[in-house]
Amino acid sequence: MENKYKTQEEKYEYVAKQHGGYYRHNFTDHAYLYNLYFPPKAVFSHLKENIHNLVLNYPMAQNALAELIGIIINQPTERIIVGNGAAEIIKILSGSLAKKIIVPVPSFNEYVNAAPEGRVVEFPLEFPSFQLDVDKFADEAIKIGADMAVVVTPNNPTSILVPKADLIRLAEKLKPSNCMLIIDESFLDFADNKERISLEQDIDKYPNMAILKSMSKAYGICGLRIGYLLTTNTDFANAIRNGVHIWNINGFAEEFLRILPQYKKEFEDSCEIVKTDRDVFYKKLCAIDGMTVFKPDANYIYCRLPDAALSGPEVTKRLFIEHNIYIKDSVGKTQPDADRYIRIASRTQKENAKLIEALKAIMYVKSS
């Protein structure tokens, strides 16, 4: 890998084109969004002890995997489809099932990227607050004849939650049009009162609703690739199930799901540490003159750079070249002033403090 770049600038150009594998390149990753405090060491020890069986044998197929997820989320097996990360399920939803899909933007790009040309409609969030007006969203979905609507809550990149009552109202408004509402709760574990704001335990009241969740982020297992979709809509569940191949989850991911219920308290404790770190980080970012900082509900923070500061891409590049820290700019997002925004993943308090100092040092100084 080292041969691919000779200077820090070349390293930046190389890394900026990658989708992961960051740990191989020795920099501080404030771009990807995962829980640094989970899994505990005991989980890794267990996987190591069982490595021969996990490598040598076929893993389980869909029904048995769904049963393992069902134990974790207290839901019947037939409501669950397990994906190779949420990305596999998104590819099926956007790529083949939806005839017309509507997505609020800015959002996670994969929902739009996975859709065939002409099948996706981007619905702009209220600007500059980035709040979702669910009534306008429902009206637009019905007007364009959407058969699928997506809401990511907390949203990525804005880290803003959509209230539960709004989502219920949205589902009810879409129901007469036979429009499925996909609620992506991938970052909900980092929100306050997550049990009260999640719709997982209310799913049987809403046949036109499905909940999608990437487990990679909250459980800190990006390399294991596990996601799931939950719905009581049998036809919809079967259509997605038909889109996944027979062994879509590897043995390590399966074994992780099998032992996860033993670590419920450790998981909940880890989320609390993430939230504490994030809240301290938020206050420090708010103290930077001229910075607009959106109050986060997830483990990352969305910021608008001061007008006199360098642009998002310039700040991102200089942070990397001069301080070996990587963040995300918003240039690839559909939104006004995209080049003024950055998204920063919260890490440890020490790493967050270091990023604040680096950001203050480079955001105004012009390159020589």
Tab-separated table of C-alpha atoms in Angstrom:
chain	number	residue	atom	x	y	z
A	1	MET	CA	0.000	0.000	0.000
A	2	GLU	CA	2.801	2.416	0.882
A	3	ASN	CA	4.028	2.427	-2.727
A	4	LYS	CA	0.842	4.095	-3.935
A	5	TYR	CA	1.868	7.519	-2.575
A	6	LYS	CA	5.137	9.263	-1.751
A	7	THR	CA	3.892	12.501	-0.166
A	8	GLN	CA	1.102	13.370	2.281
A	9	GLU	CA	-0.719	15.157	-0.557
A	10	GLU	CA	-0.565	12.009	-2.725
A	11	LYS	CA	-1.760	10.018	0.299
A	12	TYR	CA	-4.776	12.363	0.583
A	13	GLU	CA	-5.625	11.971	-3.111
A	14	TYR	CA	-5.394	8.184	-2.748
A	15	VAL	CA	-7.457	7.942	0.474
A	16	ALA	CA	-10.147	10.324	-0.839
A	17	LYS	CA	-10.959	7.803	-3.589
A	18	GLN	CA	-11.310	4.845	-1.199
A	19	HIS	CA	-14.434	3.487	0.500
A	20	GLY	CA	-12.899	2.046	3.643
A	21	GLY	CA	-9.662	0.229	4.467
A	22	TYR	CA	-8.615	3.444	6.220
A	23	TYR	CA	-6.917	1.629	9.116
A	24	ARG	CA	-4.182	0.523	6.723
A	25	HIS	CA	-3.014	4.097	6.093
A	26	ASN	CA	-2.181	5.486	9.538
A	27	PHE	CA	-4.328	8.613	9.965
A	28	THR	CA	-7.071	9.687	12.409
A	29	ASP	CA	-10.417	8.819	10.875
A	30	HIS	CA	-13.081	11.409	11.730
A	31	ALA	CA	-14.917	10.493	8.499
A	32	TYR	CA	-16.450	7.047	9.089
A	33	LEU	CA	-19.126	6.759	11.745
A	34	TYR	CA	-18.763	3.942	14.236
A	35	ASN	CA	-18.774	3.145	17.946
A	36	LEU	CA	-15.183	3.051	19.212
A	37	TYR	CA	-16.169	1.465	22.553
A	38	PHE	CA	-17.759	-1.759	21.304
A	39	PRO	CA	-17.320	-4.747	20.890
A	40	PRO	CA	-15.486	-5.608	24.151
A	41	LYS	CA	-12.317	-7.723	24.078
A	42	ALA	CA	-14.268	-10.843	25.101
A	43	VAL	CA	-16.067	-10.813	21.717
A	44	PHE	CA	-12.740	-10.820	19.826
A	45	SER	CA	-11.389	-13.588	22.072
A	46	HIS	CA	-14.468	-15.695	21.334
A	47	LEU	CA	-14.101	-15.197	17.561
A	48	LYS	CA	-10.391	-16.099	17.736
A	49	GLU	CA	-11.130	-19.265	19.730
A	50	ASN	CA	-13.660	-20.354	17.108
A	51	ILE	CA	-11.733	-19.236	14.025
A	52	HIS	CA	-11.218	-22.749	12.592
A	53	ASN	CA	-14.916	-23.587	12.520
A	54	LEU	CA	-15.867	-20.112	11.300
A	55	VAL	CA	-13.434	-20.287	8.372
A	56	LEU	CA	-13.923	-23.935	7.401
A	57	ASN	CA	-17.718	-24.226	7.484
A	58	TYR	CA	-20.659	-22.803	5.597
A	59	PRO	CA	-22.496	-20.146	7.607
A	60	MET	CA	-26.246	-20.299	8.218
A	61	ALA	CA	-28.771	-19.062	5.678
A	62	GLN	CA	-31.503	-16.429	5.928
A	63	ASN	CA	-34.132	-17.997	8.234
A	64	ALA	CA	-31.668	-18.946	10.958
A	65	LEU	CA	-29.942	-15.538	10.734
A	66	ALA	CA	-33.292	-13.759	11.029
A	67	GLU	CA	-33.958	-15.814	14.153
A	68	LEU	CA	-30.713	-14.531	15.713
A	69	ILE	CA	-31.654	-10.903	14.937
A	70	GLY	CA	-35.163	-11.600	16.251
A	71	ILE	CA	-33.715	-12.554	19.646
A	72	ILE	CA	-31.745	-9.283	19.757
A	73	ILE	CA	-34.664	-6.998	18.795
A	74	ASN	CA	-37.514	-9.118	20.208
A	75	GLN	CA	-39.316	-9.645	16.896
A	76	PRO	CA	-40.673	-12.709	15.020
A	77	THR	CA	-38.332	-14.255	12.442
A	78	GLU	CA	-40.696	-13.842	9.482
A	79	ARG	CA	-40.561	-10.028	9.794
A	80	ILE	CA	-36.778	-9.865	9.382
A	81	ILE	CA	-34.406	-9.903	6.410
A	82	VAL	CA	-30.682	-9.920	7.205
A	83	GLY	CA	-28.354	-8.144	4.792
A	84	ASN	CA	-24.632	-7.974	4.148
A	85	GLY	CA	-24.705	-4.548	5.768
A	86	ALA	CA	-27.642	-2.215	5.190
A	87	ALA	CA	-26.019	-1.455	1.810
A	88	GLU	CA	-27.095	-4.832	0.380
A	89	ILE	CA	-30.723	-4.181	1.333
A	90	ILE	CA	-30.575	-0.584	0.025
A	91	LYS	CA	-29.374	-1.960	-3.318
A	92	ILE	CA	-32.462	-4.213	-3.471
A	93	LEU	CA	-34.867	-1.457	-2.321
A	94	SER	CA	-33.600	1.311	-4.600
A	95	GLY	CA	-32.117	-0.810	-7.337
A	96	SER	CA	-34.920	-3.236	-8.122
A	97	LEU	CA	-38.028	-3.010	-5.906
A	98	ALA	CA	-38.946	0.686	-6.097
A	99	LYS	CA	-40.603	1.912	-9.271
A	100	LYS	CA	-40.371	5.494	-7.967
A	101	ILE	CA	-38.495	6.321	-4.762
A	102	ILE	CA	-38.400	9.675	-2.960
A	103	VAL	CA	-35.532	10.624	-0.632
A	104	PRO	CA	-35.060	13.814	1.429
A	105	VAL	CA	-31.668	15.412	0.677
A	106	PRO	CA	-28.978	15.834	1.793
A	107	SER	CA	-28.945	12.197	2.902
A	108	PHE	CA	-26.943	8.975	2.692
A	109	ASN	CA	-26.033	8.920	-1.013
A	110	GLU	CA	-26.494	5.189	-1.528
A	111	TYR	CA	-30.307	5.429	-1.695
A	112	VAL	CA	-29.966	7.654	-4.764
A	113	ASN	CA	-26.856	5.998	-6.222
A	114	ALA	CA	-28.423	2.515	-6.178
A	115	ALA	CA	-31.543	3.608	-8.082
A	116	PRO	CA	-31.810	3.266	-11.882
A	117	GLU	CA	-31.910	6.550	-13.782
A	118	GLY	CA	-35.273	8.297	-13.641
A	119	ARG	CA	-36.627	6.322	-10.691
A	120	VAL	CA	-35.510	8.584	-7.838
A	121	VAL	CA	-36.804	11.989	-6.763
A	122	GLU	CA	-34.740	14.089	-4.361
A	123	PHE	CA	-36.807	16.142	-1.907
A	124	PRO	CA	-34.892	19.105	-0.440
A	125	LEU	CA	-34.957	19.457	3.339
A	126	GLU	CA	-35.965	22.872	4.733
A	127	PHE	CA	-32.974	25.190	4.370
A	128	PRO	CA	-30.997	26.291	6.356
A	129	SER	CA	-32.467	24.251	9.268
A	130	PHE	CA	-32.322	20.866	7.436
A	131	GLN	CA	-35.598	19.837	9.123
A	132	LEU	CA	-37.938	17.449	7.316
A	133	ASP	CA	-41.430	18.850	6.751
A	134	VAL	CA	-43.268	15.507	6.652
A	135	ASP	CA	-46.506	16.996	5.338
A	136	LYS	CA	-44.781	18.563	2.310
A	137	PHE	CA	-42.772	15.360	1.867
A	138	ALA	CA	-45.942	13.207	1.898
A	139	ASP	CA	-47.679	15.555	-0.569
A	140	GLU	CA	-44.719	15.379	-2.960
A	141	ALA	CA	-44.501	11.569	-2.646
A	142	ILE	CA	-48.193	11.231	-3.524
A	143	LYS	CA	-47.947	13.775	-6.352
A	144	ILE	CA	-45.090	11.965	-8.114
A	145	GLY	CA	-46.670	8.526	-7.552
A	146	ALA	CA	-43.856	7.208	-5.348
A	147	ASP	CA	-44.220	3.620	-4.185
A	148	MET	CA	-41.333	4.007	-1.723
A	149	ALA	CA	-40.291	6.898	0.549
A	150	VAL	CA	-37.119	6.931	2.642
A	151	VAL	CA	-36.396	8.798	5.881
A	152	VAL	CA	-33.018	8.458	7.637
A	153	THR	CA	-33.337	9.364	11.335
A	154	PRO	CA	-31.030	10.668	12.702
A	155	ASN	CA	-30.154	11.852	9.231
A	156	ASN	CA	-26.745	11.420	7.652
A	157	PRO	CA	-25.008	13.900	7.248
A	158	THR	CA	-27.033	16.381	9.349
A	159	SER	CA	-27.241	14.215	12.540
A	160	ILE	CA	-30.812	15.524	13.051
A	161	LEU	CA	-33.643	13.307	14.297
A	162	VAL	CA	-37.145	13.239	12.804
A	163	PRO	CA	-39.710	13.112	15.651
A	164	LYS	CA	-41.560	9.812	16.046
A	165	ALA	CA	-44.993	11.498	15.850
A	166	ASP	CA	-44.000	12.992	12.465
A	167	LEU	CA	-42.987	9.583	11.125
A	168	ILE	CA	-46.267	8.016	12.243
A	169	ARG	CA	-48.185	10.839	10.546
A	170	LEU	CA	-46.102	10.329	7.418
A	171	ALA	CA	-46.845	6.575	7.350
A	172	GLU	CA	-50.578	7.244	7.722
A	173	LYS	CA	-50.557	9.856	4.931
A	174	LEU	CA	-48.722	7.511	2.543
A	175	LYS	CA	-50.831	4.444	3.287
A	176	PRO	CA	-53.758	5.176	0.882
A	177	SER	CA	-51.236	5.547	-1.980
A	178	ASN	CA	-49.659	2.122	-1.310
A	179	CYS	CA	-46.348	3.853	-0.650
A	180	MET	CA	-43.917	1.962	1.607
A	181	LEU	CA	-42.124	4.127	4.156
A	182	ILE	CA	-38.538	3.005	4.817
A	183	ILE	CA	-37.230	4.399	8.105
A	184	ASP	CA	-33.458	4.064	8.409
A	185	GLU	CA	-32.652	3.928	12.143
A	186	SER	CA	-28.941	3.105	11.715
A	187	PHE	CA	-27.788	5.858	14.111
A	188	LEU	CA	-30.691	5.818	16.568
A	189	ASP	CA	-28.664	4.117	19.323
A	190	PHE	CA	-26.809	7.402	19.846
A	191	ALA	CA	-29.985	9.468	20.319
A	192	ASP	CA	-31.506	10.202	23.721
A	193	ASN	CA	-34.508	8.048	24.777
A	194	LYS	CA	-33.963	5.675	21.863
A	195	GLU	CA	-36.570	3.186	23.159
A	196	ARG	CA	-39.240	5.885	23.046
A	197	ILE	CA	-38.336	7.209	19.602
A	198	SER	CA	-37.690	3.955	17.751
A	199	LEU	CA	-40.592	2.542	15.760
A	200	GLU	CA	-39.335	-1.070	15.926
A	201	GLN	CA	-41.711	-2.131	18.683
A	202	ASP	CA	-44.675	-0.372	16.957
A	203	ILE	CA	-44.067	-1.956	13.547
A	204	ASP	CA	-47.175	-4.169	13.621
A	205	LYS	CA	-49.404	-1.048	13.616
A	206	TYR	CA	-48.039	0.144	10.269
A	207	PRO	CA	-48.179	-2.379	7.388
A	208	ASN	CA	-46.709	0.192	4.958
A	209	MET	CA	-43.621	0.742	7.113
A	210	ALA	CA	-40.237	-0.978	7.157
A	211	ILE	CA	-37.312	-0.229	9.455
A	212	LEU	CA	-33.797	-0.575	8.116
A	213	LYS	CA	-30.763	-0.726	10.341
A	214	SER	CA	-27.057	-1.004	9.729
A	215	MET	CA	-25.494	-2.715	12.750
A	216	SER	CA	-21.983	-1.723	11.640
A	217	LYS	CA	-22.154	1.796	13.082
A	218	ALA	CA	-23.694	1.304	16.516
A	219	TYR	CA	-21.949	-1.994	17.263
A	220	GLY	CA	-18.542	-0.966	15.887
A	221	ILE	CA	-18.354	-3.902	13.454
A	222	CYS	CA	-17.961	-2.266	10.016
A	223	GLY	CA	-15.821	-5.154	8.789
A	224	LEU	CA	-18.440	-7.799	9.684
A	225	ARG	CA	-21.137	-6.219	7.447
A	226	ILE	CA	-24.510	-6.820	9.121
A	227	GLY	CA	-27.773	-4.986	8.517
A	228	TYR	CA	-31.443	-5.910	8.710
A	229	LEU	CA	-34.870	-4.823	7.567
A	230	LEU	CA	-37.970	-5.268	9.727
A	231	THR	CA	-41.549	-5.171	8.393
A	232	THR	CA	-44.921	-6.868	8.946
A	233	ASN	CA	-45.689	-6.534	5.220
A	234	THR	CA	-45.247	-10.170	4.129
A	235	ASP	CA	-45.194	-9.509	0.368
A	236	PHE	CA	-42.627	-6.740	0.783
A	237	ALA	CA	-40.465	-8.913	3.061
A	238	ASN	CA	-40.584	-11.808	0.575
A	239	ALA	CA	-39.620	-9.543	-2.334
A	240	ILE	CA	-36.487	-8.408	-0.459
A	241	ARG	CA	-35.698	-11.926	0.740
A	242	ASN	CA	-35.772	-13.097	-2.890
A	243	GLY	CA	-33.109	-10.506	-3.685
A	244	VAL	CA	-30.465	-11.768	-1.237
A	245	HIS	CA	-28.328	-14.752	-2.104
A	246	ILE	CA	-28.324	-17.926	-0.028
A	247	TRP	CA	-25.135	-17.310	2.029
A	248	ASN	CA	-25.019	-13.537	2.188
A	249	ILE	CA	-23.578	-13.353	5.726
A	250	ASN	CA	-20.199	-14.875	6.656
A	251	GLY	CA	-19.511	-17.091	9.671
A	252	PHE	CA	-17.863	-14.356	11.747
A	253	ALA	CA	-20.934	-12.113	11.400
A	254	GLU	CA	-23.219	-15.047	12.253
A	255	GLU	CA	-21.212	-15.890	15.391
A	256	PHE	CA	-21.243	-12.233	16.453
A	257	LEU	CA	-25.056	-12.223	16.258
A	258	ARG	CA	-25.191	-15.468	18.236
A	259	ILE	CA	-23.226	-14.104	21.213
A	260	LEU	CA	-24.410	-10.468	21.089
A	261	PRO	CA	-27.298	-10.884	23.598
A	262	GLN	CA	-24.690	-11.648	26.295
A	263	TYR	CA	-23.269	-8.134	25.906
A	264	LYS	CA	-26.407	-5.996	26.113
A	265	LYS	CA	-25.212	-3.964	29.120
A	266	GLU	CA	-21.744	-3.412	27.636
A	267	PHE	CA	-23.378	-2.188	24.435
A	268	GLU	CA	-25.676	0.241	26.230
A	269	ASP	CA	-22.776	1.543	28.332
A	270	SER	CA	-20.669	2.043	25.187
A	271	CYS	CA	-23.405	4.187	23.587
A	272	GLU	CA	-23.503	6.383	26.697
A	273	ILE	CA	-19.740	7.001	26.440
A	274	VAL	CA	-20.134	7.878	22.746
A	275	LYS	CA	-22.891	10.373	23.627
A	276	THR	CA	-20.801	11.970	26.416
A	277	ASP	CA	-17.818	12.419	24.086
A	278	ARG	CA	-20.058	13.821	21.372
A	279	ASP	CA	-21.706	16.345	23.691
A	280	VAL	CA	-18.336	17.691	24.888
A	281	PHE	CA	-17.201	17.858	21.254
A	282	TYR	CA	-20.368	19.726	20.245
A	283	LYS	CA	-19.784	22.422	22.890
A	284	LYS	CA	-16.180	22.899	21.751
A	285	LEU	CA	-17.208	23.181	18.094
A	286	CYS	CA	-19.886	25.728	19.058
A	287	ALA	CA	-17.159	27.859	20.654
A	288	ILE	CA	-15.394	28.379	17.293
A	289	ASP	CA	-16.210	31.903	16.081
A	290	GLY	CA	-18.566	32.027	13.113
A	291	MET	CA	-19.146	28.261	12.938
A	292	THR	CA	-22.760	27.072	12.605
A	293	VAL	CA	-23.014	23.765	14.451
A	294	PHE	CA	-26.166	21.621	14.237
A	295	LYS	CA	-27.113	19.945	17.507
A	296	PRO	CA	-26.372	16.251	16.919
A	297	ASP	CA	-28.621	13.276	17.648
A	298	ALA	CA	-26.056	10.774	16.310
A	299	ASN	CA	-22.296	10.225	16.787
A	300	TYR	CA	-21.236	12.832	14.226
A	301	ILE	CA	-21.657	16.578	13.915
A	302	TYR	CA	-22.636	18.708	10.919
A	303	CYS	CA	-21.114	22.170	10.639
A	304	ARG	CA	-21.293	25.144	8.318
A	305	LEU	CA	-17.927	26.842	8.041
A	306	PRO	CA	-17.758	30.623	8.555
A	307	ASP	CA	-18.146	32.587	5.301
A	308	ALA	CA	-14.594	33.970	5.558
A	309	ALA	CA	-13.069	30.516	6.147
A	310	LEU	CA	-11.725	28.204	3.476
A	311	SER	CA	-14.245	25.942	1.715
A	312	GLY	CA	-15.195	22.477	2.984
A	313	PRO	CA	-12.954	20.647	0.467
A	314	GLU	CA	-10.008	22.970	1.233
A	315	VAL	CA	-10.431	22.527	5.004
A	316	THR	CA	-10.727	18.748	4.577
A	317	LYS	CA	-7.561	18.573	2.472
A	318	ARG	CA	-5.495	20.839	4.724
A	319	LEU	CA	-6.545	18.967	7.871
A	320	PHE	CA	-5.257	15.788	6.267
A	321	ILE	CA	-2.047	17.154	4.774
A	322	GLU	CA	-0.978	19.200	7.809
A	323	HIS	CA	-2.471	17.183	10.698
A	324	ASN	CA	-3.127	13.671	9.269
A	325	ILE	CA	-6.833	13.945	10.228
A	326	TYR	CA	-9.595	12.977	7.792
A	327	ILE	CA	-13.146	14.407	7.823
A	328	LYS	CA	-15.907	14.556	5.170
A	329	ASP	CA	-16.890	17.623	3.190
A	330	SER	CA	-20.386	17.835	1.701
A	331	VAL	CA	-19.594	18.559	-1.936
A	332	GLY	CA	-21.148	15.260	-3.083
A	333	LYS	CA	-24.453	16.074	-1.320
A	334	THR	CA	-27.565	17.617	-2.895
A	335	GLN	CA	-28.021	20.863	-0.959
A	336	PRO	CA	-27.413	24.620	-1.271
A	337	ASP	CA	-23.885	25.848	-0.389
A	338	ALA	CA	-22.634	22.261	-0.221
A	339	ASP	CA	-18.998	23.408	-0.301
A	340	ARG	CA	-19.472	25.301	3.024
A	341	TYR	CA	-20.361	22.201	5.080
A	342	ILE	CA	-18.331	19.503	6.810
A	343	ARG	CA	-19.323	16.366	8.740
A	344	ILE	CA	-17.083	15.273	11.600
A	345	ALA	CA	-17.341	11.912	13.361
A	346	SER	CA	-16.874	12.100	17.119
A	347	ARG	CA	-14.000	9.951	18.405
A	348	THR	CA	-12.387	9.956	21.879
A	349	GLN	CA	-12.333	13.221	23.814
A	350	LYS	CA	-8.558	13.477	23.316
A	351	GLU	CA	-8.839	12.985	19.535
A	352	ASN	CA	-11.789	15.394	19.338
A	353	ALA	CA	-9.816	18.077	21.209
A	354	LYS	CA	-6.873	17.594	18.849
A	355	LEU	CA	-9.176	18.022	15.840
A	356	ILE	CA	-10.597	21.285	17.270
A	357	GLU	CA	-7.098	22.762	17.610
A	358	ALA	CA	-6.110	21.587	14.119
A	359	LEU	CA	-9.306	23.000	12.616
A	360	LYS	CA	-8.750	26.399	14.227
A	361	ALA	CA	-5.155	26.412	12.961
A	362	ILE	CA	-5.962	25.739	9.303
A	363	MET	CA	-9.453	27.022	8.510
A	364	TYR	CA	-8.411	30.591	7.694
A	365	VAL	CA	-4.758	30.346	6.667
A	366	LYS	CA	-4.360	30.398	2.912
A	367	SER	CA	-2.091	27.827	1.284
A	368	SER	CA	1.313	29.114	0.312
